[in-house]
PDB file of C-alpha atoms in Angstrom:
ATOM      1  CA  UNK A   1     125.828 -36.505  13.720  1.00 44.00           C
ATOM      2  CA  UNK A   2     123.282 -34.432  11.930  1.00 47.00           C
ATOM      3  CA  UNK A   3     120.621 -34.722   9.387  1.00 52.00           C
ATOM      4  CA  UNK A   4     121.130 -33.417   5.929  1.00 50.00           C
ATOM      5  CA  UNK A   5     118.011 -31.336   5.039  1.00 48.00           C
ATOM      6  CA  UNK A   6     119.544 -29.876   1.886  1.00 49.00           C
ATOM      7  CA  UNK A   7     120.846 -31.805  -1.114  1.00 50.00           C
ATOM      8  CA  UNK A   8     124.087 -29.881  -1.268  1.00 56.00           C
ATOM      9  CA  UNK A   9     124.990 -30.777   2.287  1.00 51.00           C
ATOM     10  CA  UNK A  10     124.213 -34.444   1.771  1.00 49.00           C
ATOM     11  CA  UNK A  11     126.241 -34.570  -1.476  1.00 49.00           C
ATOM     12  CA  UNK A  12     129.198 -32.958   0.221  1.00 51.00           C
ATOM     13  CA  UNK A  13     129.383 -35.646   2.894  1.00 49.00           C
ATOM     14  CA  UNK A  14     131.492 -38.816   2.387  1.00 47.00           C
ATOM     15  CA  UNK A  15     129.732 -41.583   0.497  1.00 47.00           C
ATOM     16  CA  UNK A  16     130.274 -45.277   1.167  1.00 48.00           C
ATOM     17  CA  UNK A  17     128.409 -46.446  -1.879  1.00 54.00           C
ATOM     18  CA  UNK A  18     128.132 -45.645  -5.515  1.00 62.00           C
ATOM     19  CA  UNK A  19     125.375 -43.128  -5.211  1.00 71.00           C
ATOM     20  CA  UNK A  20     125.838 -39.398  -5.006  1.00 79.00           C
ATOM     21  CA  UNK A  21     122.960 -39.070  -2.577  1.00 89.00           C
ATOM     22  CA  UNK A  22     120.276 -41.130  -0.816  1.00 94.00           C
ATOM     23  CA  UNK A  23     116.933 -39.519   0.143  1.00 97.00           C
ATOM     24  CA  UNK A  24     114.948 -40.867   3.159  1.00 97.00           C
ATOM     25  CA  UNK A  25     111.241 -39.995   3.052  1.00 98.00           C
ATOM     26  CA  UNK A  26     109.221 -40.188   6.320  1.00 98.00           C
ATOM     27  CA  UNK A  27     105.465 -39.794   6.146  1.00 98.00           C
ATOM     28  CA  UNK A  28     104.182 -38.578   9.545  1.00 98.00           C
ATOM     29  CA  UNK A  29     100.855 -37.628  11.067  1.00 98.00           C
ATOM     30  CA  UNK A  30     100.634 -36.711  14.704  1.00 98.00           C
ATOM     31  CA  UNK A  31     104.061 -38.274  15.206  1.00 97.00           C
ATOM     32  CA  UNK A  32     105.672 -35.730  17.589  1.00 98.00           C
ATOM     33  CA  UNK A  33     106.160 -38.520  20.175  1.00 97.00           C
ATOM     34  CA  UNK A  34     107.712 -41.203  17.952  1.00 96.00           C
ATOM     35  CA  UNK A  35     109.501 -39.087  15.361  1.00 97.00           C
ATOM     36  CA  UNK A  36     112.485 -38.042  17.551  1.00 97.00           C
ATOM     37  CA  UNK A  37     113.649 -41.632  17.904  1.00 96.00           C
ATOM     38  CA  UNK A  38     113.366 -42.186  14.226  1.00 96.00           C
ATOM     39  CA  UNK A  39     115.207 -39.037  13.258  1.00 97.00           C
ATOM     40  CA  UNK A  40     117.960 -39.645  15.905  1.00 96.00           C
ATOM     41  CA  UNK A  41     118.553 -43.145  14.567  1.00 95.00           C
ATOM     42  CA  UNK A  42     118.766 -41.782  11.039  1.00 95.00           C
ATOM     43  CA  UNK A  43     121.330 -39.106  12.156  1.00 95.00           C
ATOM     44  CA  UNK A  44     123.582 -42.036  13.087  1.00 93.00           C
ATOM     45  CA  UNK A  45     123.343 -43.854   9.679  1.00 93.00           C
ATOM     46  CA  UNK A  46     126.620 -45.153   8.272  1.00 89.00           C
ATOM     47  CA  UNK A  47     125.890 -43.098   5.161  1.00 89.00           C
ATOM     48  CA  UNK A  48     124.658 -39.505   4.902  1.00 83.00           C
ATOM     49  CA  UNK A  49     121.181 -38.912   3.519  1.00 92.00           C
ATOM     50  CA  UNK A  50     118.882 -36.182   2.651  1.00 96.00           C
ATOM     51  CA  UNK A  51     115.980 -36.516   5.175  1.00 98.00           C
ATOM     52  CA  UNK A  52     112.420 -35.359   4.265  1.00 98.00           C
ATOM     53  CA  UNK A  53     109.526 -35.598   6.717  1.00 98.00           C
ATOM     54  CA  UNK A  54     106.157 -35.099   5.120  1.00 98.00           C
ATOM     55  CA  UNK A  55     103.739 -33.847   7.746  1.00 98.00           C
ATOM     56  CA  UNK A  56     100.420 -35.322   6.718  1.00 98.00           C
ATOM     57  CA  UNK A  57      97.961 -32.863   8.453  1.00 98.00           C
ATOM     58  CA  UNK A  58      99.266 -33.252  11.926  1.00 98.00           C
ATOM     59  CA  UNK A  59      97.492 -31.583  14.827  1.00 98.00           C
ATOM     60  CA  UNK A  60     100.505 -31.938  17.097  1.00 98.00           C
ATOM     61  CA  UNK A  61     104.061 -30.509  16.835  1.00 98.00           C
ATOM     62  CA  UNK A  62     105.287 -33.023  14.217  1.00 98.00           C
ATOM     63  CA  UNK A  63     106.577 -30.330  11.853  1.00 98.00           C
ATOM     64  CA  UNK A  64     108.372 -28.589  14.572  1.00 98.00           C
ATOM     65  CA  UNK A  65     110.017 -31.772  15.850  1.00 98.00           C
ATOM     66  CA  UNK A  66     111.207 -32.550  12.303  1.00 98.00           C
ATOM     67  CA  UNK A  67     112.654 -29.116  11.774  1.00 97.00           C
ATOM     68  CA  UNK A  68     114.259 -29.075  15.260  1.00 97.00           C
ATOM     69  CA  UNK A  69     116.090 -32.312  14.352  1.00 97.00           C
ATOM     70  CA  UNK A  70     117.339 -30.853  11.110  1.00 96.00           C
ATOM     71  CA  UNK A  71     115.052 -32.592   8.640  1.00 97.00           C
ATOM     72  CA  UNK A  72     113.425 -30.937   5.669  1.00 97.00           C
ATOM     73  CA  UNK A  73     109.721 -30.767   6.481  1.00 98.00           C
ATOM     74  CA  UNK A  74     106.877 -30.509   3.897  1.00 98.00           C
ATOM     75  CA  UNK A  75     103.305 -30.100   5.144  1.00 98.00           C
ATOM     76  CA  UNK A  76     100.241 -31.313   3.248  1.00 98.00           C
ATOM     77  CA  UNK A  77      96.495 -31.583   4.220  1.00 98.00           C
ATOM     78  CA  UNK A  78      95.598 -34.903   5.658  1.00 98.00           C
ATOM     79  CA  UNK A  79      95.872 -37.249   2.670  1.00 97.00           C
ATOM     80  CA  UNK A  80      97.256 -40.577   4.019  1.00 97.00           C
ATOM     81  CA  UNK A  81     100.709 -42.120   4.076  1.00 97.00           C
ATOM     82  CA  UNK A  82     100.791 -43.113   0.406  1.00 98.00           C
ATOM     83  CA  UNK A  83     100.108 -39.486  -0.708  1.00 98.00           C
ATOM     84  CA  UNK A  84     102.715 -38.234   1.828  1.00 98.00           C
ATOM     85  CA  UNK A  85     105.252 -40.672   0.487  1.00 98.00           C
ATOM     86  CA  UNK A  86     104.569 -39.487  -3.079  1.00 98.00           C
ATOM     87  CA  UNK A  87     104.981 -35.840  -2.081  1.00 98.00           C
ATOM     88  CA  UNK A  88     108.239 -36.634  -0.422  1.00 98.00           C
ATOM     89  CA  UNK A  89     109.506 -38.665  -3.363  1.00 98.00           C
ATOM     90  CA  UNK A  90     108.684 -35.809  -5.801  1.00 98.00           C
ATOM     91  CA  UNK A  91     110.615 -33.393  -3.614  1.00 98.00           C
ATOM     92  CA  UNK A  92     113.662 -35.687  -3.120  1.00 97.00           C
ATOM     93  CA  UNK A  93     116.978 -35.100  -4.761  1.00 95.00           C
ATOM     94  CA  UNK A  94     118.549 -38.476  -4.085  1.00 93.00           C
ATOM     95  CA  UNK A  95     119.655 -41.164  -6.602  1.00 91.00           C
ATOM     96  CA  UNK A  96     117.974 -43.730  -4.221  1.00 93.00           C
ATOM     97  CA  UNK A  97     114.765 -43.213  -2.236  1.00 96.00           C
ATOM     98  CA  UNK A  98     114.270 -44.971   1.064  1.00 96.00           C
ATOM     99  CA  UNK A  99     110.998 -44.882   2.936  1.00 97.00           C
ATOM    100  CA  UNK A 100     110.495 -45.418   6.625  1.00 96.00           C
ATOM    101  CA  UNK A 101     107.615 -44.772   9.011  1.00 96.00           C
ATOM    102  CA  UNK A 102     107.891 -42.191  11.832  1.00 97.00           C
ATOM    103  CA  UNK A 103     107.486 -44.919  14.517  1.00 94.00           C
ATOM    104  CA  UNK A 104     110.628 -46.827  13.367  1.00 94.00           C
ATOM    105  CA  UNK A 105     114.134 -46.428  14.598  1.00 93.00           C
ATOM    106  CA  UNK A 106     116.435 -48.040  11.983  1.00 94.00           C
ATOM    107  CA  UNK A 107     119.651 -49.827  12.731  1.00 93.00           C
ATOM    108  CA  UNK A 108     122.750 -47.696  12.074  1.00 93.00           C
ATOM    109  CA  UNK A 109     123.545 -49.635   8.822  1.00 93.00           C
ATOM    110  CA  UNK A 110     119.935 -49.539   7.489  1.00 94.00           C
ATOM    111  CA  UNK A 111     120.409 -47.037   4.752  1.00 94.00           C
ATOM    112  CA  UNK A 112     123.681 -48.510   3.628  1.00 93.00           C
ATOM    113  CA  UNK A 113     122.351 -52.052   3.549  1.00 93.00           C
ATOM    114  CA  UNK A 114     119.098 -51.186   1.897  1.00 93.00           C
ATOM    115  CA  UNK A 115     120.710 -49.124  -0.798  1.00 92.00           C
ATOM    116  CA  UNK A 116     123.496 -51.569  -1.562  1.00 92.00           C
ATOM    117  CA  UNK A 117     121.398 -53.831  -3.893  1.00 92.00           C
ATOM    118  CA  UNK A 118     120.964 -50.799  -6.255  1.00 90.00           C
ATOM    119  CA  UNK A 119     124.616 -51.170  -7.232  1.00 89.00           C
ATOM    120  CA  UNK A 120     123.351 -53.834  -9.645  1.00 91.00           C
ATOM    121  CA  UNK A 121     121.689 -51.915 -12.527  1.00 89.00           C
ATOM    122  CA  UNK A 122     119.080 -54.731 -12.847  1.00 92.00           C
ATOM    123  CA  UNK A 123     117.701 -53.998  -9.447  1.00 91.00           C
ATOM    124  CA  UNK A 124     114.884 -51.458  -9.345  1.00 90.00           C
ATOM    125  CA  UNK A 125     113.381 -52.093  -5.902  1.00 90.00           C
ATOM    126  CA  UNK A 126     114.258 -53.587  -2.548  1.00 91.00           C
ATOM    127  CA  UNK A 127     112.578 -53.977   0.856  1.00 88.00           C
ATOM    128  CA  UNK A 128     114.036 -54.492   4.226  1.00 83.00           C
ATOM    129  CA  UNK A 129     112.965 -56.087   7.522  1.00 78.00           C
ATOM    130  CA  UNK A 130     112.646 -54.638  10.933  1.00 74.00           C
ATOM    131  CA  UNK A 131     112.682 -55.711  14.549  1.00 73.00           C
ATOM    132  CA  UNK A 132     109.732 -54.886  16.678  1.00 69.00           C
ATOM    133  CA  UNK A 133     109.390 -54.297  20.479  1.00 71.00           C
ATOM    134  CA  UNK A 134     105.769 -55.476  20.418  1.00 68.00           C
ATOM    135  CA  UNK A 135     105.066 -58.430  22.653  1.00 68.00           C
ATOM    136  CA  UNK A 136     101.677 -59.606  21.381  1.00 68.00           C
ATOM    137  CA  UNK A 137     100.126 -60.890  18.228  1.00 66.00           C
ATOM    138  CA  UNK A 138      99.907 -58.290  15.580  1.00 62.00           C
ATOM    139  CA  UNK A 139      97.273 -58.685  12.833  1.00 57.00           C
ATOM    140  CA  UNK A 140      98.635 -58.475   9.393  1.00 55.00           C
ATOM    141  CA  UNK A 141      97.246 -58.641   5.900  1.00 53.00           C
ATOM    142  CA  UNK A 142     100.389 -60.379   4.647  1.00 48.00           C
ATOM    143  CA  UNK A 143     100.532 -58.363   1.498  1.00 44.00           C
ATOM    144  CA  UNK A 144     102.970 -55.630   2.400  1.00 42.00           C
ATOM    145  CA  UNK A 145     100.276 -53.061   2.153  1.00 39.00           C
ATOM    146  CA  UNK A 146     102.097 -50.426   4.170  1.00 43.00           C
ATOM    147  CA  UNK A 147      99.976 -50.860   7.224  1.00 42.00           C
ATOM    148  CA  UNK A 148     103.182 -50.883   9.305  1.00 43.00           C
ATOM    149  CA  UNK A 149     102.468 -54.301  10.888  1.00 41.00           C
ATOM    150  CA  UNK A 150     103.576 -56.771   8.268  1.00 39.00           C
ATOM    151  CA  UNK A 151     107.325 -56.175   7.995  1.00 39.00           C
ATOM    152  CA  UNK A 152     107.264 -53.843   4.945  1.00 38.00           C
ATOM    153  CA  UNK A 153     109.642 -51.364   6.240  1.00 36.00           C
TER     154      UNK A 153
END
């Protein structure tokens, strides 16, 4: 398994859906410790995807980790996860954009299952769920704000 950092490589791989290419955007700041598990899980997806890590002003080796795992890495000054997602979305070449945080390791069928609703031309957005390994109560705002604690991945 490998990540497809270039649009041509991802397009050339076998597709199991109706889309020419799926792009996965990962905003990351100081994520050198958690990013490898995320990228390794993405490398085993049941569909091939273009993978873009947006290094949001990290002071650690986040960008190096992303490149070492074969992801396309864009670096920006510290701007926050929303700005990093936007930069990644603008750079993406996919027909479908999927977003995931650097501290998540998606199931092997995550990209396939999350992109499948888009086969219906009336669908313009979808969101998935995730399992957590946390064992305590986690405060949430309940609104899917992207704080990473309310199931909005």
